[in-house]
Short mmCIF file of C-alpha atoms and ligand atoms in Angstrom, two decimals:
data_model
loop_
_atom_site.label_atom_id
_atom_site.label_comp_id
_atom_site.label_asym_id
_atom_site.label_seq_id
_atom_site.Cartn_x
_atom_site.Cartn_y
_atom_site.Cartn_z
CA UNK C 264 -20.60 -95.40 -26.96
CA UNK C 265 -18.60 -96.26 -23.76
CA UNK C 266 -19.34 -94.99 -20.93
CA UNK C 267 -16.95 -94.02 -17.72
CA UNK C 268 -16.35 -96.75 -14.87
CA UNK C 269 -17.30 -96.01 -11.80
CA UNK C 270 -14.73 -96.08 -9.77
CA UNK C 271 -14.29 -96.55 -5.42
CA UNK C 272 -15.33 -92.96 -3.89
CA UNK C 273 -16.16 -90.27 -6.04
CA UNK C 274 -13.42 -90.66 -8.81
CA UNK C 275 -14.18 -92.41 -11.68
CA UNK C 276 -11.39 -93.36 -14.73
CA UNK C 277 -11.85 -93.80 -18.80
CA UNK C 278 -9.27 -94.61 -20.68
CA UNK C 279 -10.19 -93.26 -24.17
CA UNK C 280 -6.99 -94.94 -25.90
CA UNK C 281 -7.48 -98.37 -25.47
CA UNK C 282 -7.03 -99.91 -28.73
CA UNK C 283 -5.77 -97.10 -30.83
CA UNK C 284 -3.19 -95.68 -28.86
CA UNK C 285 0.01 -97.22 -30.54
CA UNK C 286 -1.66 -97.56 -33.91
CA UNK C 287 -1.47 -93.42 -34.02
CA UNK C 288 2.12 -93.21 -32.57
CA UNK C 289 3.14 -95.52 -35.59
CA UNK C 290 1.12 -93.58 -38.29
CA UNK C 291 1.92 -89.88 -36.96
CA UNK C 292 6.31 -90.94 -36.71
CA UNK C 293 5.84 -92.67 -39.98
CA UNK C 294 4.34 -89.76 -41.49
CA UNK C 295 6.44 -87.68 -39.52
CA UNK C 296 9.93 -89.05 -40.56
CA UNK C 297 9.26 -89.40 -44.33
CA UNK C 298 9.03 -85.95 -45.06
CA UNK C 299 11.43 -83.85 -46.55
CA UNK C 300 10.93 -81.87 -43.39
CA UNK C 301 11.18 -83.84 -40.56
CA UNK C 302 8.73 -83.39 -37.53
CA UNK C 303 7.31 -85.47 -34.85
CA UNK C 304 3.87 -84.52 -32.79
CA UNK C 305 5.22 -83.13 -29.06
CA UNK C 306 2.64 -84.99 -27.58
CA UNK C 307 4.33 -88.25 -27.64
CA UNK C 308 7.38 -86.67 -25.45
CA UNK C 309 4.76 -86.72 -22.05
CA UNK C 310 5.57 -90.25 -20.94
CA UNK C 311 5.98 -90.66 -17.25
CA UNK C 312 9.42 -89.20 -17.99
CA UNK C 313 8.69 -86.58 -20.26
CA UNK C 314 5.76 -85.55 -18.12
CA UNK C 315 8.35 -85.11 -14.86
CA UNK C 316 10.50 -83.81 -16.77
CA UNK C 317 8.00 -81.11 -17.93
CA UNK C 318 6.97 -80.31 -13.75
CA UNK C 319 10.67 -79.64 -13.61
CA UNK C 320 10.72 -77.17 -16.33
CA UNK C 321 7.90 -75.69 -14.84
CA UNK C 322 9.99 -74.99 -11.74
CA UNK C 323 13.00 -73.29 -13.63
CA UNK C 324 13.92 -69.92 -12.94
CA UNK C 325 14.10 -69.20 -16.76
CA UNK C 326 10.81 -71.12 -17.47
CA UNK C 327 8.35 -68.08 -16.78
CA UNK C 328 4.92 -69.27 -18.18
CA UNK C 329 3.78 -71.31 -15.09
CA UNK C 330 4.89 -69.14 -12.27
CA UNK C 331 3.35 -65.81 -14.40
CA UNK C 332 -0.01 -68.02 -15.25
CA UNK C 333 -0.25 -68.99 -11.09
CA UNK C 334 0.22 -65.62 -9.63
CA UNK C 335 -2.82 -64.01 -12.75
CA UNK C 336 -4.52 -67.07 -11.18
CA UNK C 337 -3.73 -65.68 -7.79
CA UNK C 338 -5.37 -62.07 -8.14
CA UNK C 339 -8.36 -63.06 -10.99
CA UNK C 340 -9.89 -66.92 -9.60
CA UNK C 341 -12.17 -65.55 -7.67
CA UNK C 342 -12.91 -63.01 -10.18
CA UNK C 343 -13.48 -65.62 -13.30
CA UNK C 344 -15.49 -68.07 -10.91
CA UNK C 345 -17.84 -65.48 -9.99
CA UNK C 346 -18.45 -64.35 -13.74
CA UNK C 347 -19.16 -67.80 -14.87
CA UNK C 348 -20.76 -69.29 -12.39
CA UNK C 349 -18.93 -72.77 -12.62
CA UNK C 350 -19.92 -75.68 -10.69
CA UNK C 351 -17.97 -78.14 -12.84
CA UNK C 352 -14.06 -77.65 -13.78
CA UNK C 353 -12.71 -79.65 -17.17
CA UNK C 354 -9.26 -79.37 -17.57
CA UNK C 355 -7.37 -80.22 -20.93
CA UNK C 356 -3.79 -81.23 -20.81
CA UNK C 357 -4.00 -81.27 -16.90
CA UNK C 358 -0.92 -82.94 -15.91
CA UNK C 359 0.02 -82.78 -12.07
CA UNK C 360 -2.90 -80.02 -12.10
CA UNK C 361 -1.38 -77.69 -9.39
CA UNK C 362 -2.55 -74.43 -10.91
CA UNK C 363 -6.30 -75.89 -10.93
CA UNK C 364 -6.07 -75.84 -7.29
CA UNK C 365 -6.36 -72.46 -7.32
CA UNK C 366 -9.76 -72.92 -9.57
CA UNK C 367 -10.96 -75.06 -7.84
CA UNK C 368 -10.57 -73.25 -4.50
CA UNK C 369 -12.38 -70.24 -5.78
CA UNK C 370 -15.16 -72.29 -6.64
CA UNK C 371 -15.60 -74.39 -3.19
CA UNK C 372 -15.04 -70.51 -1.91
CA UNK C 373 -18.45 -69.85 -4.04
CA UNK C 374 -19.94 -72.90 -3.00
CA UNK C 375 -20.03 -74.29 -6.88
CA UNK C 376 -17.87 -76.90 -6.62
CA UNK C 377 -18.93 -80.15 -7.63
CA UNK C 378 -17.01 -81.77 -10.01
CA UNK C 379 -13.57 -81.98 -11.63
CA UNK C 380 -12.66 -83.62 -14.91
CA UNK C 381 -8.84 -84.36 -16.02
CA UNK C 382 -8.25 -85.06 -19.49
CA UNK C 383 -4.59 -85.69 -20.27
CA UNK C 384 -2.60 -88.62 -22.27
CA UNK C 385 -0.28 -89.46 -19.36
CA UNK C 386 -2.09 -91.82 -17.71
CA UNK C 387 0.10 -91.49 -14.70
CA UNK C 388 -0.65 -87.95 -13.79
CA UNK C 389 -4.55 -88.20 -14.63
CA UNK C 390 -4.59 -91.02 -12.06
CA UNK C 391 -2.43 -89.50 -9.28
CA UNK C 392 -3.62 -85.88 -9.98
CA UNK C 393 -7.41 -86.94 -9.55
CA UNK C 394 -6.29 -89.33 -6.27
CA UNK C 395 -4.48 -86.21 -4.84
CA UNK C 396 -7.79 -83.87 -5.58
CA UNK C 397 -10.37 -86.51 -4.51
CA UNK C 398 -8.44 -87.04 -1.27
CA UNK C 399 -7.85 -83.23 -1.15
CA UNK C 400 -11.88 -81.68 -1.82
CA UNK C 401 -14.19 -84.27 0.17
CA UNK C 402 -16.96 -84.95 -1.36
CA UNK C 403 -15.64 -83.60 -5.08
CA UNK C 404 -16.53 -85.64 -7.74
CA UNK C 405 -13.62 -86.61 -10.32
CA UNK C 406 -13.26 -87.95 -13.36
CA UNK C 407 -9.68 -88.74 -15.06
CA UNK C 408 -9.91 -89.13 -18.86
CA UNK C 409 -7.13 -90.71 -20.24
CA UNK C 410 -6.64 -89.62 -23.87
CA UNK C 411 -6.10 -86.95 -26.39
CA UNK C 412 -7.91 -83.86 -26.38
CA UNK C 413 -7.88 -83.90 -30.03
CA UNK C 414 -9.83 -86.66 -30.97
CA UNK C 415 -11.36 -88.39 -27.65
CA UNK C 416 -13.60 -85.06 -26.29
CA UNK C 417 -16.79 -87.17 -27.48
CA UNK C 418 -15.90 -89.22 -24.47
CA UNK C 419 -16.25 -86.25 -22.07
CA UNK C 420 -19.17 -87.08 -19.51
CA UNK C 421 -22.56 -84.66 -19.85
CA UNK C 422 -21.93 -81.52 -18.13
CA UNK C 423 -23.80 -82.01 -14.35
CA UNK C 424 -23.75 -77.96 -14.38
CA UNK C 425 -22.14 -74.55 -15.89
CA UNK C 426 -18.90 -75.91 -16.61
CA UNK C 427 -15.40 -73.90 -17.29
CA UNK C 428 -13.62 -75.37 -19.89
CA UNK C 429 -9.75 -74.95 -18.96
CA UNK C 430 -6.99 -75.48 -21.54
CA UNK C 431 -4.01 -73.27 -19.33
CA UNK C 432 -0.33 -73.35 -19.34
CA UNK C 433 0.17 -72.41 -23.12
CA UNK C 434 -0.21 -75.49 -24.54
CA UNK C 435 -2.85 -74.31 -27.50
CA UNK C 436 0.40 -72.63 -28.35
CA UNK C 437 1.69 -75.54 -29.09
CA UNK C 438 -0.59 -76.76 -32.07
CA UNK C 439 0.04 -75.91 -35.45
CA UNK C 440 -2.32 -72.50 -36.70
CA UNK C 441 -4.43 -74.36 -38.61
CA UNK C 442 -5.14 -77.44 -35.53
CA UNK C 443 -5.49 -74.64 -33.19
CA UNK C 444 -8.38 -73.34 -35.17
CA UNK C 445 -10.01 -75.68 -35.72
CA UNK C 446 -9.29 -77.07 -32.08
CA UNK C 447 -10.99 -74.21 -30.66
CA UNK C 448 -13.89 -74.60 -33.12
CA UNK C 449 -14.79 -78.29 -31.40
CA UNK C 450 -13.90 -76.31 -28.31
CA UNK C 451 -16.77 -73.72 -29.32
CA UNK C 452 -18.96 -76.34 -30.49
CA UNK C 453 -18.37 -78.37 -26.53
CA UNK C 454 -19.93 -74.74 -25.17
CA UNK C 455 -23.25 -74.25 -24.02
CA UNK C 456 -24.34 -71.32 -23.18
CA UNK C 457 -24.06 -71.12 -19.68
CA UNK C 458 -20.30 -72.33 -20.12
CA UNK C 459 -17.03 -70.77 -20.42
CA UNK C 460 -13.51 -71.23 -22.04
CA UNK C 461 -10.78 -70.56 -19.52
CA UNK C 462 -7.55 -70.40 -22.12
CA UNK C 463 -3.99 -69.44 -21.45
CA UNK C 464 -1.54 -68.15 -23.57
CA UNK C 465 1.97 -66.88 -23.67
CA UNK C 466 2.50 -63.40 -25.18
CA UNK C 467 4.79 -61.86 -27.35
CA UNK C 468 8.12 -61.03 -25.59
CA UNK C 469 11.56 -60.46 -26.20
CA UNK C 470 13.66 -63.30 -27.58
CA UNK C 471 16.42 -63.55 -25.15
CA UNK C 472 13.78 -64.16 -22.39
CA UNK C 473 12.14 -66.49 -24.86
CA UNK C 474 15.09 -68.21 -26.13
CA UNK C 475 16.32 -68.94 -22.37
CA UNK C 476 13.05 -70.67 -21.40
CA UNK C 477 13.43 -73.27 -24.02
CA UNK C 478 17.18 -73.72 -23.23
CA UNK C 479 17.71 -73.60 -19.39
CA UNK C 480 21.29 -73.91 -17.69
CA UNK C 481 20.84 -77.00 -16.58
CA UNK C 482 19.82 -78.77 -19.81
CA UNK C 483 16.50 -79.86 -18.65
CA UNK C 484 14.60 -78.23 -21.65
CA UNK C 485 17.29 -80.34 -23.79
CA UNK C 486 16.87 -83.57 -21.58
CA UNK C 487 12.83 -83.02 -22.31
CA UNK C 488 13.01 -82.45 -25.86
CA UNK C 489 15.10 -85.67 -26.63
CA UNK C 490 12.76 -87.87 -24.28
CA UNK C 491 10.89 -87.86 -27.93
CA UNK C 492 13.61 -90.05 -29.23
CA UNK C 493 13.35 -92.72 -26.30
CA UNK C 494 9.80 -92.80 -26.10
CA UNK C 495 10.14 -93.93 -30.07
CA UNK C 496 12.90 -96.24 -28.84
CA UNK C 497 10.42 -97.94 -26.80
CA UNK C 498 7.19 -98.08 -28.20
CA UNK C 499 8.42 -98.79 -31.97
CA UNK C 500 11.99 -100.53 -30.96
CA UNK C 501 14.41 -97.83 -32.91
CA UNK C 502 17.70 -96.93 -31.89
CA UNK C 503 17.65 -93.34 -31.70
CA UNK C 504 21.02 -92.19 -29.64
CA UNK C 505 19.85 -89.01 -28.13
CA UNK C 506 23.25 -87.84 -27.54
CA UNK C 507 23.57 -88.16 -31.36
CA UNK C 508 21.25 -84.69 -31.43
CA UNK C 509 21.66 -81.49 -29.94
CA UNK C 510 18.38 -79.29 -28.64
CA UNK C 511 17.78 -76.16 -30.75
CA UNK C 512 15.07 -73.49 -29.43
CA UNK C 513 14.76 -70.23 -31.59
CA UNK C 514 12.28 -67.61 -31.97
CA UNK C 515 11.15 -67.23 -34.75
CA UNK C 516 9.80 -63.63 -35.12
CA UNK C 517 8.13 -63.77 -38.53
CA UNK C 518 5.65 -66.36 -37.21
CA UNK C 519 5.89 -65.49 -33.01
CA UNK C 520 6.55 -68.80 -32.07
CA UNK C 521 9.21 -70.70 -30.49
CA UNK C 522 10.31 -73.31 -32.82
CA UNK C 523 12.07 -76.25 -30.73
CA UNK C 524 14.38 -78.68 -33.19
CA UNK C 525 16.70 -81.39 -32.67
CA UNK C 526 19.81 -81.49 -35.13
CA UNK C 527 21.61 -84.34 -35.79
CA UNK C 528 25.90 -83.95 -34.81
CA UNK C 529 26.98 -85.87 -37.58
CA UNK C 530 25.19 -88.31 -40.46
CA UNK C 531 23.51 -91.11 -38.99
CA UNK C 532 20.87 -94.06 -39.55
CA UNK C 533 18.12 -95.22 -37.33
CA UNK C 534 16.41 -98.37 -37.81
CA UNK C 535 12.28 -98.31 -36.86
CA UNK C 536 11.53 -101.55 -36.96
CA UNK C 537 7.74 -102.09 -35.77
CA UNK C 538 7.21 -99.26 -38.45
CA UNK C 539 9.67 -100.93 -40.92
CA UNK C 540 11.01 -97.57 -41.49
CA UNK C 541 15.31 -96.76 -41.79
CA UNK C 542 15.88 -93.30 -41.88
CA UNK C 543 18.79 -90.94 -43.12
CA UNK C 544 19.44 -87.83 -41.43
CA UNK C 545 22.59 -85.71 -42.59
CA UNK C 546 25.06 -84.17 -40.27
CA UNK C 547 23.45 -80.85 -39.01
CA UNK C 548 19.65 -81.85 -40.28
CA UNK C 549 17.17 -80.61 -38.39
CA UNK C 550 14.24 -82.64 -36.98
CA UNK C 551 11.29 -80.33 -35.19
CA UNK C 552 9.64 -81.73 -32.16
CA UNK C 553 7.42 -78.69 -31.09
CA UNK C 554 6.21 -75.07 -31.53
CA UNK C 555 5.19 -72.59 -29.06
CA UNK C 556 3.23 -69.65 -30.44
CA UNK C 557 3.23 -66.67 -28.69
CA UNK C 558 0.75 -64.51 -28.73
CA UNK C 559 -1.03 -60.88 -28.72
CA UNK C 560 -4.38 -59.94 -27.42
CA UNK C 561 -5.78 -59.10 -31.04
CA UNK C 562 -4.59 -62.15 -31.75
CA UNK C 563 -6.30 -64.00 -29.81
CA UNK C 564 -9.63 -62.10 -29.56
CA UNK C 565 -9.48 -63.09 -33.35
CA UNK C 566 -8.94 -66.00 -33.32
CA UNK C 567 -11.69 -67.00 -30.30
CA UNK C 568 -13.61 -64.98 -32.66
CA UNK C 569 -13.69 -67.05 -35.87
CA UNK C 570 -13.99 -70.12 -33.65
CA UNK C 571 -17.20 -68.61 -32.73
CA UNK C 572 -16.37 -67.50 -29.55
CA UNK C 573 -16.76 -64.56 -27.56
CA UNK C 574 -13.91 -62.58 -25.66
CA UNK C 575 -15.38 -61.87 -21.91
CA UNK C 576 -12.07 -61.26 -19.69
CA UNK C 577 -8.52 -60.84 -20.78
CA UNK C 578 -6.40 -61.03 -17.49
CA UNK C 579 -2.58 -60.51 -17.75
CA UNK C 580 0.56 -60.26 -15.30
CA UNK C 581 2.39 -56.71 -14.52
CA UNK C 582 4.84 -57.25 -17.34
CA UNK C 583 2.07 -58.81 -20.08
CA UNK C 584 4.13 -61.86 -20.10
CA UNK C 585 1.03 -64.16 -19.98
CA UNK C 586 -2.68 -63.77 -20.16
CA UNK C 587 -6.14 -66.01 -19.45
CA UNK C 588 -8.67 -65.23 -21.55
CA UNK C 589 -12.13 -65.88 -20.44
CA UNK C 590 -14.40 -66.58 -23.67
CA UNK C 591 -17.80 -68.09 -24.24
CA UNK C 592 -20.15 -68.62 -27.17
CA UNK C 593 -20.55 -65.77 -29.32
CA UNK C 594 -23.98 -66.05 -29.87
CA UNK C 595 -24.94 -65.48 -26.29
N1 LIG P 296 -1.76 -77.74 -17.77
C1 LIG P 296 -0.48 -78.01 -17.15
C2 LIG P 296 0.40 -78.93 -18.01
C3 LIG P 296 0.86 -78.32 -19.32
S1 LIG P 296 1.98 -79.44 -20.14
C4 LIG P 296 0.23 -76.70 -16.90
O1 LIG P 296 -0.31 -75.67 -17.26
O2 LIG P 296 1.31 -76.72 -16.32
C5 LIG P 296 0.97 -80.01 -21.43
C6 LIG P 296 0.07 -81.13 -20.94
O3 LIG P 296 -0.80 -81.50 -22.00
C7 LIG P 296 0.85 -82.39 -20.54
O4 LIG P 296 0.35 -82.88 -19.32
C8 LIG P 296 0.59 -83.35 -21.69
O5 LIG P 296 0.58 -84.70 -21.28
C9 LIG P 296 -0.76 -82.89 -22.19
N2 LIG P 296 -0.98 -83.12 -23.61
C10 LIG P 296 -0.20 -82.73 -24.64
N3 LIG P 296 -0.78 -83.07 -25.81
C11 LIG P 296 -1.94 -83.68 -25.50
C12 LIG P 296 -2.99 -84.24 -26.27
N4 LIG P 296 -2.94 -84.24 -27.61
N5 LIG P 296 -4.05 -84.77 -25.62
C13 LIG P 296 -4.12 -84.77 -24.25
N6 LIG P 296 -3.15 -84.26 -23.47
C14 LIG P 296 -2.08 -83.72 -24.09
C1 LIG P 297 3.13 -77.47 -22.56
N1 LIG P 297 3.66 -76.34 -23.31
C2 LIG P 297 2.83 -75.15 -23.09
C3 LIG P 297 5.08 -76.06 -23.07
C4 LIG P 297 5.48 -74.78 -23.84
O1 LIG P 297 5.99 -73.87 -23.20
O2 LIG P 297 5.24 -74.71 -25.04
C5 LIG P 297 5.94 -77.23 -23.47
C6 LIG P 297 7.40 -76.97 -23.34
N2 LIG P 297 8.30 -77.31 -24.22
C7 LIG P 297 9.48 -76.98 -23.80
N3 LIG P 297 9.37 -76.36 -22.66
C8 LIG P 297 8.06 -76.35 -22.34
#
């Protein structure tokens, strides 16, 4: 198995997609676009662009989740540090990592901290997030691995101590149900029993708040949900025109999720050639590039639960907009 590099100071790097990395992107759009249904995986929107493009959604006034995650963060850090214990932070789908500031301060406030490990498939913000924390927490160990959290977690380093697994910002929402169990089964099966599951979630709301945080005023929501098309452009040489599709975002209340589509304006052709693929899509045919499930507390007590996990901590904003569950393994 390979190891991580060393790298200068305390940071160290692995990049867990070497080799396989455009091999998937081919399969999963080829698979994708010869459906009946057409769908792509979101996480092949977070290139650099898609991935500043998602910091600016984050900063929104209608994009609520990251704002209402940071201030439960605000009030309950020191609270969750001091239940678990944590002298080791692993973060999945970190990104820029700004709320995990606010982790990791509560822990160098308990005099935990040791180390912090990034695991994201932008490249990019793994490698200036961890340069920004090293430089930020002397003497904090970090390690940036490059990959995706659903296949390359064999590659995370042994734990060095009690470790809090973090997966925040809603993005387990955005796995299909039957990923997202078993996602948090591996998760379960990661846990030892002197670790914890840190996990955000959106909650159940109504849809006009919903519906405007997936279609902002400014089109920024839109501009991120077409960087799908370019980032297909590039790595398998289509010709996607992104203008050719407008962004769709409804709730859909039977299933309490978001359901994020592009729809083609008129009939049109796109040639894939690394994928020697030509596909058809019909004026007003809908193409879905995402899902956000929003959730309740039973919900998710339930579902930690047949994962074999345990809920410890449910923390939640004034208006229950968002909540971080703390969980660990069942059995303990
Ligand atoms: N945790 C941050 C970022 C959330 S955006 C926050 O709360 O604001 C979702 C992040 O997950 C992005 O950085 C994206 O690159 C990453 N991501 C999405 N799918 C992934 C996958 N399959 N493997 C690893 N990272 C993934
Ligand atoms: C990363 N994830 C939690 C975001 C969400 O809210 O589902 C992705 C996103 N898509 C559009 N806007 C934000």
């Amino acid at each position: 198995m390979k190891r991580p590099t060393p790298a200068l100071g305390a940071t160290s790097f692995e990049d867990a997609r070497e080799g396989d990395g455009w091999r998937t992107l081919a399969e999963d759009v080829l698979d994708g676009l010869t459906r009946p249904f057409k769908e792509l995986p979101p996480k092949y929107a977070y290139d650099s662009r898609g991935s500043a493009l998602f910091d600016r959604i984050c900063e929104l006034p209608e994009y609520y989740p990251t704002r209402t995650e940071r201030s439960i963060l605000e009030r309950a850090a020191g609270e969750l540090i001091a239940a678990t214990g944590a002298s080791e932070l692993v973060e999945l789908g970190s990104g820029s990592a700004t709320k995990t500031r606010l982790l990791l301060d509560a822990m160098a406030a308990a005099d935990t901290l040791q180390r912090f490990v990034a695991v994201d498939v932008t490249e990019r913000a793994v490698r200036e997030s961890a340069a920004e924390l090293t430089r930020e927490y002397p003497g904090l160990q970090v390690h940036g691995l490059i990959g995706d959290f659903e296949r390359h977690l064999d590659r995370l380093p042994p734990a060095t101590g009690p470790r809090l697994l973090a997966f925040l910002g809603g993005t387990i929402g955005n796995f299909a149900p039957a990923s997202r169990q078993r996602f948090l089964g591996t998760i379960a099966g990661l846990l030892s029993d002197r670790d914890h599951l840190l996990l955000g979630t959106d909650l159940v709301k109504d849809r006009a708040t919903l519906e405007a945080a997936y279609d902002d005023s400014d089109g920024i929501s839109a501009e991120f949900n077409r960087n799908i098309l370019l980032v297909i452009n590039r790595e398998l040489g289509a010709n996607f025109d992104p203008a050719g599709f407008q962004h769709v975002a409804r709730f859909d209340a039977e299933n309490e999720r978001m359901d994020i589509r592009l729809r083609a304006r008129e009939a049109q052709e796109v040639v894939l050639p690394a994928i020697d693929l030509t596909v058809r899509f019909a004026a007003g045919e809908e193409l879905r590039t995402e899902i956000s499930s929003k959730f309740t507390r039973e919900r998710v007590a339930a579902e930690l639960s047949a994962a074999g996990l345990a809920l410890a901590a449910w923390h939640t904003d004034e208006n229950d907009w968002f909540a971080l569950s703390l969980a660990r393994p069942a059995s303990v």
